[in-house]
């Protein structure tokens, strides 16, 4: 699919379906309509929020795993399992994120075409590259008029592909390779992920790469939140509410 409203076969200024706010003309007075288009199906929205929660837990616990806090206290041994609880929370969140990611891949095949957008980049389409330049100027406060997009704009699509599709794959693979070392040789996890650890060199290098990946995901999340709020305020379509209701609402009925 394509993120551009005008090039997706669904122009952003097309007439809304029955039940949405319509303007048309009332007498001689033009009334702006707010076209609403159903974009994100409930599995996509559910994955977004569950994945976000899992990543927050993974970042928090991953930080302490990389920089362990003092956990030894005077008292019973049962009260000195702080790091064990941190690791358990990290592993549990990792399993949830992994299952959710595979579910998200499945939905890219059975859901609508908007569900596919984060898994590929339309590199061969010339207009897509032109839209990237426009979006770069828009985010740099150089371009004054934003374009309309039903799905992701080109820059958002690039970010989702690099940090979610590629980034989460990297974090899952390196994470399970580290986990397999703890499970031990002879396990099915070690049989699958052990060769990666051996190819990289040692588990310390693998750990460092996994830790750096955490920082990359953290930076992406901060930019993502900023961009979503900024677009909700300044752009011509809804953003945050779209990932709650699934509907993209356009603030004007002018062409893209």
XYZ file of N, CA and C in Angstrom:
768
model
N 0.825 -1.189 0.000
C 0.000 0.000 0.000
C 0.856 1.233 0.000
N 0.286 2.348 -0.142
C 1.028 3.593 -0.095
C 0.417 4.501 0.926
N 1.249 5.295 1.582
C 0.754 6.165 2.638
C 0.097 7.407 2.115
N 0.344 7.767 0.847
C -0.206 9.009 0.340
C -1.669 8.862 0.045
N -2.435 9.817 0.483
C -3.869 9.726 0.295
C -4.221 9.754 -1.164
N -3.562 10.607 -1.935
C -3.937 10.768 -3.324
C -3.506 9.623 -4.190
N -2.460 8.872 -3.794
C -1.930 7.827 -4.645
C -2.347 6.443 -4.206
N -3.184 6.320 -3.209
C -3.579 5.017 -2.700
C -4.890 4.540 -3.291
N -5.453 5.309 -4.221
C -6.746 4.942 -4.747
C -7.874 5.419 -3.885
N -7.556 6.049 -2.757
C -8.552 6.579 -1.835
C -8.197 8.021 -1.525
N -8.551 8.954 -2.409
C -8.184 10.345 -2.153
C -8.735 10.827 -0.835
N -7.916 11.631 -0.151
C -8.296 12.081 1.185
C -9.489 13.007 1.159
N -9.777 13.608 -0.002
C -10.894 14.532 -0.059
C -12.123 13.900 -0.705
N -12.152 12.546 -0.826
C -13.335 11.898 -1.366
C -14.478 12.029 -0.375
N -15.708 11.867 -0.878
C -16.856 12.044 -0.010
C -16.890 10.945 1.032
N -17.260 11.289 2.264
C -17.258 10.308 3.344
C -18.422 9.351 3.214
N -18.284 8.155 3.816
C -19.409 7.231 3.824
C -20.538 7.761 4.690
N -21.695 7.131 4.516
C -22.846 7.545 5.314
C -22.529 7.389 6.794
N -22.950 8.353 7.567
C -22.734 8.285 9.007
C -21.617 9.178 9.485
N -20.754 9.663 8.546
C -19.704 10.581 8.957
C -20.171 11.998 8.727
N -19.462 12.941 9.347
C -19.859 14.342 9.244
C -19.672 14.830 7.828
N -20.710 15.331 7.202
C -20.663 15.805 5.838
C -20.976 17.285 5.829
N -20.320 17.957 4.866
C -20.575 19.384 4.815
C -21.446 19.738 3.635
N -20.899 19.449 2.437
C -21.593 19.883 1.237
C -21.796 21.377 1.271
N -22.936 21.842 0.770
C -23.261 23.262 0.809
C -24.638 23.428 1.438
N -24.738 24.331 2.361
C -26.024 24.662 2.960
C -26.391 26.057 2.490
N -27.292 26.115 1.537
C -27.610 27.403 0.932
C -26.389 27.912 0.189
N -25.956 29.120 0.531
C -24.782 29.715 -0.092
C -23.557 29.620 0.808
N -23.694 28.955 1.943
C -22.602 28.917 2.912
C -21.911 27.555 2.858
N -20.619 27.572 2.598
C -19.847 26.338 2.546
C -19.487 25.888 3.960
N -19.761 24.638 4.250
C -19.470 24.074 5.564
C -18.387 23.013 5.392
N -17.321 23.139 6.143
C -16.226 22.180 6.034
C -16.642 20.838 6.622
N -16.449 19.786 5.880
C -16.767 18.456 6.389
C -15.506 17.819 6.952
N -15.667 16.949 7.921
C -14.556 16.211 8.493
C -14.701 14.751 8.088
N -14.029 14.388 7.005
C -14.101 13.038 6.482
C -13.398 12.066 7.422
N -14.043 10.958 7.695
C -13.473 9.940 8.572
C -13.332 8.637 7.794
N -12.135 8.060 7.818
C -11.848 6.827 7.092
C -11.316 5.788 8.071
N -11.863 4.579 7.998
C -11.407 3.506 8.884
C -10.070 2.981 8.377
N -9.037 3.112 9.186
C -7.681 2.781 8.754
C -7.132 1.559 9.488
N -7.075 1.626 10.813
C -6.411 0.582 11.589
C -7.427 -0.331 12.263
N -7.407 -1.605 11.895
C -8.307 -2.592 12.482
C -7.885 -2.895 13.923
N -8.798 -3.487 14.680
C -8.547 -3.657 16.112
C -7.302 -4.492 16.428
N -6.947 -5.534 15.647
C -5.709 -6.248 15.987
C -4.465 -5.369 15.874
N -4.455 -4.450 14.910
C -3.319 -3.539 14.757
C -3.235 -2.599 15.956
N -4.390 -2.075 16.370
C -4.407 -1.151 17.508
C -4.037 -1.869 18.804
N -4.550 -3.088 18.980
C -4.214 -3.865 20.177
C -2.719 -4.146 20.218
N -2.164 -4.552 19.078
C -0.722 -4.819 19.027
C 0.070 -3.564 19.364
N -0.350 -2.424 18.860
C 0.375 -1.174 19.103
C 0.521 -0.897 20.593
N -0.581 -0.995 21.332
C -0.545 -0.640 22.754
C 0.112 -1.721 23.605
N -0.143 -2.998 23.295
C 0.515 -4.081 24.037
C 2.015 -4.059 23.774
N 2.386 -3.835 22.520
C 3.800 -3.767 22.167
C 4.488 -2.594 22.864
N 3.795 -1.456 22.925
C 4.361 -0.285 23.604
C 4.593 -0.573 25.083
N 3.614 -1.224 25.731
C 3.759 -1.557 27.153
C 4.903 -2.542 27.371
N 4.995 -3.553 26.491
C 6.066 -4.543 26.617
C 7.437 -3.897 26.443
N 7.545 -2.977 25.487
C 8.826 -2.303 25.250
C 9.228 -1.457 26.451
N 8.258 -0.784 27.067
C 8.571 0.012 28.261
C 9.119 -0.868 29.380
N 8.494 -2.027 29.588
C 8.982 -2.961 30.608
C 10.374 -3.466 30.235
N 10.565 -3.781 28.957
C 11.858 -4.289 28.503
C 12.968 -3.251 28.666
N 12.661 -1.995 28.367
C 13.666 -0.943 28.513
C 14.017 -0.740 29.986
N 12.995 -0.689 30.842
C 13.244 -0.486 32.268
C 14.035 -1.617 32.884
N 13.609 -2.840 32.626
C 14.320 -3.992 33.191
C 15.663 -4.205 32.505
N 15.716 -3.920 31.200
C 16.979 -4.075 30.473
C 18.052 -3.140 30.979
N 17.634 -1.950 31.383
C 18.591 -0.993 31.947
C 19.237 -1.560 33.217
N 18.410 -2.144 34.088
C 18.941 -2.698 35.335
C 19.746 -3.973 35.096
N 19.382 -4.734 34.058
C 20.182 -5.921 33.737
C 21.569 -5.506 33.263
N 21.621 -4.415 32.479
C 22.910 -3.921 32.014
C 23.699 -3.226 33.103
N 23.002 -2.601 34.050
C 23.644 -1.910 35.181
C 22.966 -2.376 36.463
N 23.303 -3.559 36.946
C 22.578 -4.169 38.073
C 22.614 -3.312 39.332
N 21.486 -3.209 40.018
C 21.439 -2.464 41.283
C 21.907 -3.349 42.429
N 22.390 -2.767 43.511
C 22.726 -3.573 44.693
C 21.464 -4.247 45.224
N 21.526 -5.545 45.441
C 20.337 -6.266 45.894
C 20.562 -7.032 47.191
N 21.788 -7.079 47.680
C 22.065 -7.822 48.902
C 21.635 -7.022 50.129
N 20.854 -7.652 50.964
C 20.380 -7.024 52.187
C 20.592 -7.992 53.351
N 20.621 -7.435 54.529
C 20.712 -8.286 55.712
C 19.318 -8.830 56.000
N 19.165 -10.125 55.948
C 17.861 -10.719 56.179
C 17.763 -12.070 55.503
N 16.535 -12.553 55.366
C 16.294 -13.850 54.761
C 16.661 -13.839 53.279
N 17.107 -14.994 52.796
C 17.499 -15.107 51.391
C 16.317 -14.878 50.453
N 15.108 -15.186 50.941
C 13.922 -15.007 50.091
C 13.659 -13.550 49.762
N 14.254 -12.644 50.540
C 14.073 -11.219 50.294
C 15.203 -10.632 49.448
N 16.076 -11.481 48.927
C 17.228 -11.016 48.164
C 17.160 -11.496 46.718
N 15.960 -11.547 46.190
C 15.753 -12.054 44.825
C 15.395 -10.914 43.873
N 15.879 -9.695 44.167
C 15.513 -8.520 43.374
C 15.877 -8.704 41.913
N 17.105 -9.112 41.648
C 17.549 -9.255 40.267
C 16.802 -10.376 39.556
N 16.428 -11.400 40.309
C 15.645 -12.479 39.717
C 14.292 -11.993 39.233
N 13.640 -11.138 40.025
C 12.358 -10.575 39.606
C 12.527 -9.668 38.387
N 13.627 -8.916 38.356
C 13.885 -8.042 37.209
C 14.053 -8.876 35.939
N 14.821 -9.943 36.022
C 15.034 -10.812 34.858
C 13.736 -11.485 34.439
N 12.943 -11.922 35.413
C 11.673 -12.564 35.071
C 10.758 -11.598 34.323
N 10.661 -10.359 34.812
C 9.827 -9.363 34.139
C 10.341 -9.097 32.727
N 11.657 -9.076 32.561
C 12.247 -8.845 31.241
C 11.908 -9.995 30.298
N 12.072 -11.214 30.774
C 11.798 -12.373 29.925
C 10.314 -12.480 29.588
N 9.449 -12.204 30.563
C 8.005 -12.278 30.320
C 7.579 -11.243 29.282
N 8.074 -10.009 29.428
C 7.744 -8.967 28.457
C 8.291 -9.314 27.083
N 9.465 -9.947 27.044
C 10.053 -10.350 25.764
C 9.194 -11.399 25.075
N 8.664 -12.343 25.834
C 7.790 -13.366 25.250
C 6.515 -12.734 24.708
N 5.945 -11.805 25.461
C 4.730 -11.119 25.006
C 5.014 -10.336 23.729
N 6.131 -9.619 23.691
C 6.475 -8.849 22.502
C 6.702 -9.760 21.300
N 7.349 -10.901 21.514
C 7.635 -11.827 20.418
C 6.362 -12.419 19.845
N 5.482 -12.888 20.722
C 4.207 -13.444 20.256
C 3.401 -12.375 19.528
N 3.378 -11.165 20.086
C 2.659 -10.076 19.439
C 3.228 -9.728 18.085
N 4.550 -9.767 17.951
C 5.191 -9.438 16.675
C 4.838 -10.463 15.608
N 4.834 -11.738 15.968
C 4.431 -12.762 15.005
C 2.954 -12.619 14.646
N 2.139 -12.239 15.638
C 0.734 -11.978 15.340
C 0.560 -10.799 14.408
N 1.403 -9.786 14.592
C 1.353 -8.608 13.709
C 1.763 -8.963 12.291
N 2.747 -9.844 12.136
C 3.145 -10.309 10.806
C 1.991 -11.057 10.152
N 1.331 -11.916 10.920
C 0.177 -12.648 10.394
C -0.899 -11.691 9.914
N -1.170 -10.641 10.707
C -2.247 -9.724 10.333
C -1.897 -8.896 9.096
N -0.631 -8.761 8.794
C -0.234 -8.063 7.574
C -0.718 -8.813 6.340
N -0.913 -10.122 6.463
C -1.383 -10.933 5.339
C -2.905 -10.991 5.263
N -3.582 -10.936 6.398
C -5.036 -11.122 6.396
C -5.800 -9.825 6.644
N -5.119 -8.782 7.116
C -5.781 -7.511 7.390
C -5.887 -6.642 6.154
N -6.315 -5.402 6.342
C -6.407 -4.491 5.201
C -5.011 -4.036 4.777
N -4.947 -3.271 3.671
C -3.637 -2.927 3.118
C -2.859 -1.965 4.011
N -3.531 -1.270 4.920
C -2.811 -0.397 5.844
C -1.974 -1.211 6.836
N -2.377 -2.448 7.096
C -1.644 -3.304 8.032
C -0.310 -3.768 7.464
N -0.121 -3.596 6.155
C 1.111 -4.053 5.512
C 2.200 -2.987 5.489
N 1.854 -1.745 5.777
C 2.722 -0.619 5.451
C 4.059 -0.626 6.180
N 4.105 -1.121 7.402
C 5.355 -1.090 8.165
C 6.333 -2.182 7.758
N 5.916 -3.071 6.862
C 6.768 -4.199 6.501
C 7.493 -4.035 5.172
N 7.319 -2.911 4.493
C 8.028 -2.715 3.229
C 8.164 -1.230 2.949
N 9.052 -0.900 2.028
C 9.253 0.478 1.582
C 9.097 0.522 0.063
N 8.241 1.397 -0.463
C 8.029 1.489 -1.919
C 9.162 2.248 -2.598
N 10.355 1.678 -2.589
C 11.545 2.372 -3.069
C 11.490 2.694 -4.557
N 10.731 1.917 -5.317
C 10.699 2.115 -6.766
C 9.736 3.217 -7.194
N 8.961 3.750 -6.275
C 7.969 4.765 -6.644
C 8.569 6.154 -6.494
N 8.676 6.872 -7.595
C 9.317 8.185 -7.618
C 8.586 9.185 -6.727
N 7.254 9.154 -6.753
C 6.482 10.115 -5.963
C 6.725 9.939 -4.472
N 7.041 8.717 -4.061
C 7.308 8.455 -2.642
C 8.542 9.215 -2.187
N 9.579 9.231 -3.009
C 10.792 9.971 -2.677
C 10.525 11.470 -2.622
N 9.673 11.957 -3.524
C 9.314 13.372 -3.507
C 8.562 13.727 -2.228
N 7.702 12.826 -1.783
C 6.946 13.060 -0.554
C 7.860 13.034 0.674
N 8.926 12.230 0.621
C 9.898 12.218 1.721
C 10.518 13.598 1.891
N 10.919 14.208 0.778
C 11.522 15.540 0.823
C 10.533 16.558 1.375
N 9.270 16.445 0.971
C 8.238 17.356 1.480
C 8.069 17.187 2.985
N 8.029 15.932 3.451
C 7.850 15.678 4.879
C 9.053 16.152 5.696
N 10.244 16.014 5.138
C 11.435 16.502 5.839
C 11.351 18.014 6.044
N 10.900 18.726 5.023
C 10.743 20.178 5.146
C 9.622 20.521 6.123
N 8.559 19.702 6.144
C 7.449 19.943 7.057
C 7.894 19.774 8.510
N 8.629 18.716 8.795
C 9.097 18.491 10.161
C 10.168 19.495 10.577
N 10.860 20.090 9.602
C 11.874 21.103 9.898
C 11.271 22.501 9.975
N 9.940 22.594 9.895
C 9.216 23.867 9.960
C 9.560 24.790 8.784
N 9.967 24.191 7.664
C 10.228 24.959 6.445
C 8.992 24.978 5.560
N 8.381 23.812 5.388
C 7.136 23.707 4.618
C 5.973 24.116 5.509
N 5.109 24.975 4.988
C 4.003 25.515 5.782
C 2.732 24.673 5.700
N 2.559 23.960 4.597
C 1.315 23.221 4.387
C 1.586 21.724 4.355
N 1.063 20.970 5.313
C 1.277 19.522 5.309
C 0.372 18.829 4.305
N 0.785 17.637 3.889
C -0.042 16.817 3.017
C -0.982 15.955 3.857
N -1.970 15.394 3.187
C -2.882 14.462 3.841
C -2.424 13.028 3.576
N -2.511 12.200 4.587
C -2.166 10.791 4.444
C -3.199 9.942 5.177
N -3.661 8.909 4.499
C -4.594 7.983 5.137
C -3.833 7.074 6.103
N -2.717 6.522 5.629
C -1.874 5.697 6.482
C -0.684 6.489 6.986
N 0.477 5.834 7.053
C 1.692 6.518 7.487
C 2.199 7.448 6.390
N 2.751 8.591 6.792
C 3.462 9.396 5.809
C 4.803 8.715 5.524
N 5.502 9.104 4.446
C 6.724 8.390 4.058
C 7.794 8.312 5.148
N 8.015 9.393 5.889
C 9.022 9.353 6.951
C 8.609 8.405 8.071
N 7.322 8.413 8.402
C 6.826 7.497 9.433
C 6.954 6.054 8.973
N 6.707 5.816 7.687
C 6.828 4.465 7.151
C 8.271 3.975 7.236
N 9.220 4.849 6.914
C 10.635 4.487 7.030
C 10.988 4.163 8.478
N 10.537 5.004 9.405
C 10.838 4.793 10.820
C 10.231 3.493 11.327
N 8.982 3.216 10.957
C 8.333 1.985 11.398
C 9.046 0.760 10.834
N 9.466 0.847 9.580
C 10.157 -0.291 8.963
C 11.505 -0.538 9.637
N 12.278 0.532 9.848
C 13.619 0.377 10.404
C 13.607 0.002 11.882
N 12.740 0.662 12.667
C 12.792 0.466 14.115
C 11.834 -0.610 14.620
N 10.729 -0.836 13.926
C 9.807 -1.873 14.359
C 10.068 -3.186 13.623
N 9.980 -3.190 12.294
C 10.175 -4.439 11.557
C 11.609 -4.947 11.697
N 12.580 -4.122 11.320
C 13.983 -4.538 11.409
C 14.468 -4.505 12.859
N 14.145 -3.436 13.573
C 14.630 -3.273 14.936
C 14.132 -4.344 15.890
N 12.829 -4.622 15.864
C 12.299 -5.651 16.758
C 12.825 -7.028 16.391
N 12.989 -7.292 15.095
C 13.576 -8.567 14.677
C 14.977 -8.723 15.260
N 15.767 -7.655 15.177
C 17.129 -7.673 15.735
C 17.101 -7.913 17.241
N 16.217 -7.220 17.949
C 16.159 -7.359 19.401
C 15.671 -8.739 19.817
N 14.718 -9.294 19.079
C 14.204 -10.629 19.400
C 15.283 -11.682 19.181
N 15.972 -11.604 18.046
C 16.997 -12.601 17.724
C 18.165 -12.528 18.705
N 18.682 -11.323 18.951
C 19.809 -11.197 19.884
C 19.387 -11.521 21.316
N 18.159 -11.155 21.668
C 17.667 -11.454 23.011
C 17.545 -12.947 23.259
N 16.994 -13.672 22.292
C 16.858 -15.120 22.455
C 18.214 -15.816 22.398
N 19.167 -15.241 21.665
C 20.512 -15.819 21.650
C 21.147 -15.725 23.034
N 20.932 -14.601 23.719
C 21.432 -14.451 25.087
C 20.678 -15.363 26.050
N 19.369 -15.464 25.855
C 18.552 -16.318 26.720
C 18.943 -17.786 26.551
N 19.270 -18.174 25.311
C 19.639 -19.564 25.039
C 20.902 -19.961 25.782
N 21.797 -19.005 25.984
C 23.024 -19.297 26.726
C 22.708 -19.678 28.166
N 21.703 -19.013 28.740
C 21.301 -19.343 30.097
C 20.576 -20.669 30.184
N 19.807 -20.994 29.148
C 19.096 -22.280 29.132
C 20.091 -23.429 29.086
N 21.182 -23.231 28.336
C 22.245 -24.234 28.319
C 22.389 -24.963 27.006
N 23.573 -25.529 26.799
C 23.837 -26.295 25.590
C 22.966 -27.540 25.545
N 22.593 -27.909 24.331
C 21.736 -29.069 24.151
C 20.268 -28.726 24.067
N 19.894 -27.504 24.452
C 18.495 -27.075 24.359
C 18.168 -26.683 22.926
N 16.879 -26.678 22.605
C 16.486 -26.308 21.246
C 16.753 -24.832 20.980
N 16.679 -24.015 22.019
C 16.998 -22.600 21.847
C 18.474 -22.418 21.495
N 19.339 -23.179 22.160
C 20.762 -23.073 21.863
C 21.063 -23.618 20.474
N 20.327 -24.629 20.048
C 20.535 -25.179 18.706
C 20.179 -24.160 17.631
N 19.174 -23.315 17.909
C 18.736 -22.318 16.927
C 19.592 -21.062 16.983
N 19.815 -20.542 18.190
C 20.464 -19.239 18.335
C 21.945 -19.320 18.711
N 22.414 -20.495 19.111
C 23.819 -20.642 19.464
C 24.780 -20.274 18.338
N 24.502 -20.705 17.093
C 25.402 -20.336 15.989
C 25.562 -18.828 15.812
N 24.518 -18.051 16.112
C 24.631 -16.596 16.008
C 25.637 -16.075 17.028
N 25.550 -16.583 18.246
C 26.491 -16.165 19.288
C 27.921 -16.531 18.900
N 28.090 -17.723 18.336
C 29.426 -18.152 17.924
C 29.935 -17.310 16.760
N 29.039 -16.940 15.854
C 29.444 -16.143 14.685
C 29.862 -14.739 15.101
N 29.128 -14.160 16.048
C 29.468 -12.816 16.521
C 30.785 -12.825 17.286
N 31.056 -13.884 17.994
C 32.326 -13.985 18.707
C 32.168 -14.451 20.134
N 31.385 -13.727 20.914
C 31.137 -14.126 22.297
C 29.877 -13.430 22.797
N 29.400 -13.858 23.931
C 28.137 -13.341 24.447
C 28.249 -11.897 24.921
N 29.464 -11.447 25.282
C 29.614 -10.063 25.727
C 29.371 -9.093 24.571
N 29.896 -9.420 23.389
C 29.634 -8.588 22.206
C 28.148 -8.611 21.883
N 27.546 -9.793 21.970
C 26.116 -9.922 21.704
C 25.308 -9.092 22.693
N 25.706 -9.129 23.951
C 25.035 -8.338 24.983
C 25.151 -6.844 24.680
N 26.329 -6.406 24.256
C 26.533 -4.986 23.943
C 25.665 -4.553 22.771
N 25.565 -5.391 21.748
C 24.719 -5.073 20.594
C 23.252 -4.996 21.005
N 22.830 -5.925 21.845
C 21.450 -5.930 22.332
C 21.177 -4.681 23.164
N 22.150 -4.282 23.965
C 22.009 -3.092 24.806
C 21.942 -1.827 23.945
N 22.755 -1.753 22.901
C 22.710 -0.605 21.988
C 21.372 -0.546 21.259
N 20.839 -1.723 20.928
C 19.523 -1.766 20.291
C 18.452 -1.176 21.180
N 18.585 -1.372 22.500
C 17.635 -0.782 23.447
C 17.641 0.737 23.350
N 18.827 1.331 23.244
C 18.914 2.788 23.127
C 18.284 3.272 21.823
N 18.481 2.512 20.744
C 17.884 2.890 19.458
C 16.361 2.875 19.542
N 15.798 1.840 20.163
C 14.346 1.756 20.322
C 13.844 2.880 21.219
N 14.601 3.211 22.262
C 14.210 4.293 23.172
C 14.161 5.631 22.438
N 15.165 5.908 21.616
C 15.177 7.146 20.834
C 13.993 7.176 19.876
N 13.714 6.034 19.233
C 12.567 5.965 18.325
C 11.267 6.267 19.050
N 11.091 5.712 20.251
C 9.852 5.934 20.993
C 9.663 7.409 21.335
N 10.735 8.079 21.722
C 10.627 9.499 22.053
C 10.256 10.322 20.825
N 10.901 10.029 19.696
C 10.586 10.751 18.455
C 9.166 10.431 18.003
N 8.769 9.178 18.149
C 7.434 8.742 17.734
C 6.346 9.476 18.521
N 6.527 9.571 19.827
C 5.540 10.263 20.664
C 5.490 11.746 20.312
N 6.662 12.350 20.147
C 6.702 13.768 19.762
C 6.000 13.994 18.428
N 6.319 13.159 17.433
C 5.742 13.339 16.101
C 4.233 13.134 16.114
N 3.755 12.151 16.888
C 2.317 11.888 16.939
C 1.567 13.074 17.538
N 2.084 13.622 18.638
C 1.431 14.776 19.266
C 1.526 15.996 18.362
N 2.685 16.200 17.744
C 2.874 17.339 16.844
C 1.909 17.270 15.668
N 1.783 16.081 15.074
C 0.887 15.929 13.932
C -0.572 16.106 14.333
N -0.916 15.639 15.529
C -2.286 15.818 16.004
C -2.643 17.298 16.109
N -1.670 18.112 16.478
C -1.910 19.542 16.664
C -1.790 20.316 15.361
N -0.767 20.011 14.566
C -0.415 20.858 13.434
C -0.843 20.326 12.073
N -1.044 19.015 11.942
C -1.335 18.459 10.622
C -2.812 18.583 10.277
N -3.211 17.971 9.180
C -4.585 18.078 8.693
C -5.391 16.813 8.969
N -4.864 15.922 9.801
C -5.596 14.708 10.132
C -5.333 14.310 11.576
N -6.217 13.483 12.103
C -6.056 12.994 13.472
C -4.892 12.017 13.536
N -4.344 11.838 14.715
C -3.198 10.951 14.862
C -3.371 10.034 16.077
N -3.334 10.586 17.279
C -3.409 9.766 18.487
C -4.751 9.050 18.573
N -5.831 9.766 18.331
C -7.161 9.160 18.419
C -7.357 8.072 17.374
N -6.615 8.162 16.266
C -6.731 7.152 15.214
C -6.262 5.795 15.711
N -5.234 5.778 16.562
C -4.739 4.516 17.088
C -5.593 4.015 18.249
N -6.604 4.774 18.623
C -7.565 4.331 19.636
C -8.853 3.849 18.977
N -9.386 4.655 18.066
C -10.653 4.316 17.412
C -10.467 3.581 16.098
N -9.319 3.761 15.469
C -9.075 3.166 14.159
C -9.434 4.070 13.006
N -10.111 5.193 13.279
C -10.576 6.093 12.224
C -9.641 7.296 12.077
N -9.273 7.561 10.838
C -8.519 8.770 10.524
C -9.512 9.867 10.142
N -9.493 10.959 10.880
C -10.397 12.074 10.618
C -9.601 13.238 10.059
N -10.038 13.745 8.911
C -9.372 14.880 8.281
C -10.044 16.173 8.718
N -9.214 17.179 8.976
C -9.707 18.431 9.529
C -10.260 19.374 8.476
N -10.026 19.095 7.200
C -10.563 19.930 6.127
C -10.898 19.048 4.943
N -11.653 19.594 4.010
C -12.041 18.837 2.829
C -11.332 19.342 1.583
N -10.251 20.092 1.772
C -9.466 20.560 0.638
C -8.656 19.399 0.075
N -8.275 19.479 -1.203
C -7.440 18.422 -1.782
C -6.139 18.282 -1.010
N -5.470 17.172 -1.221
C -4.242 16.892 -0.481
C -3.166 17.907 -0.765
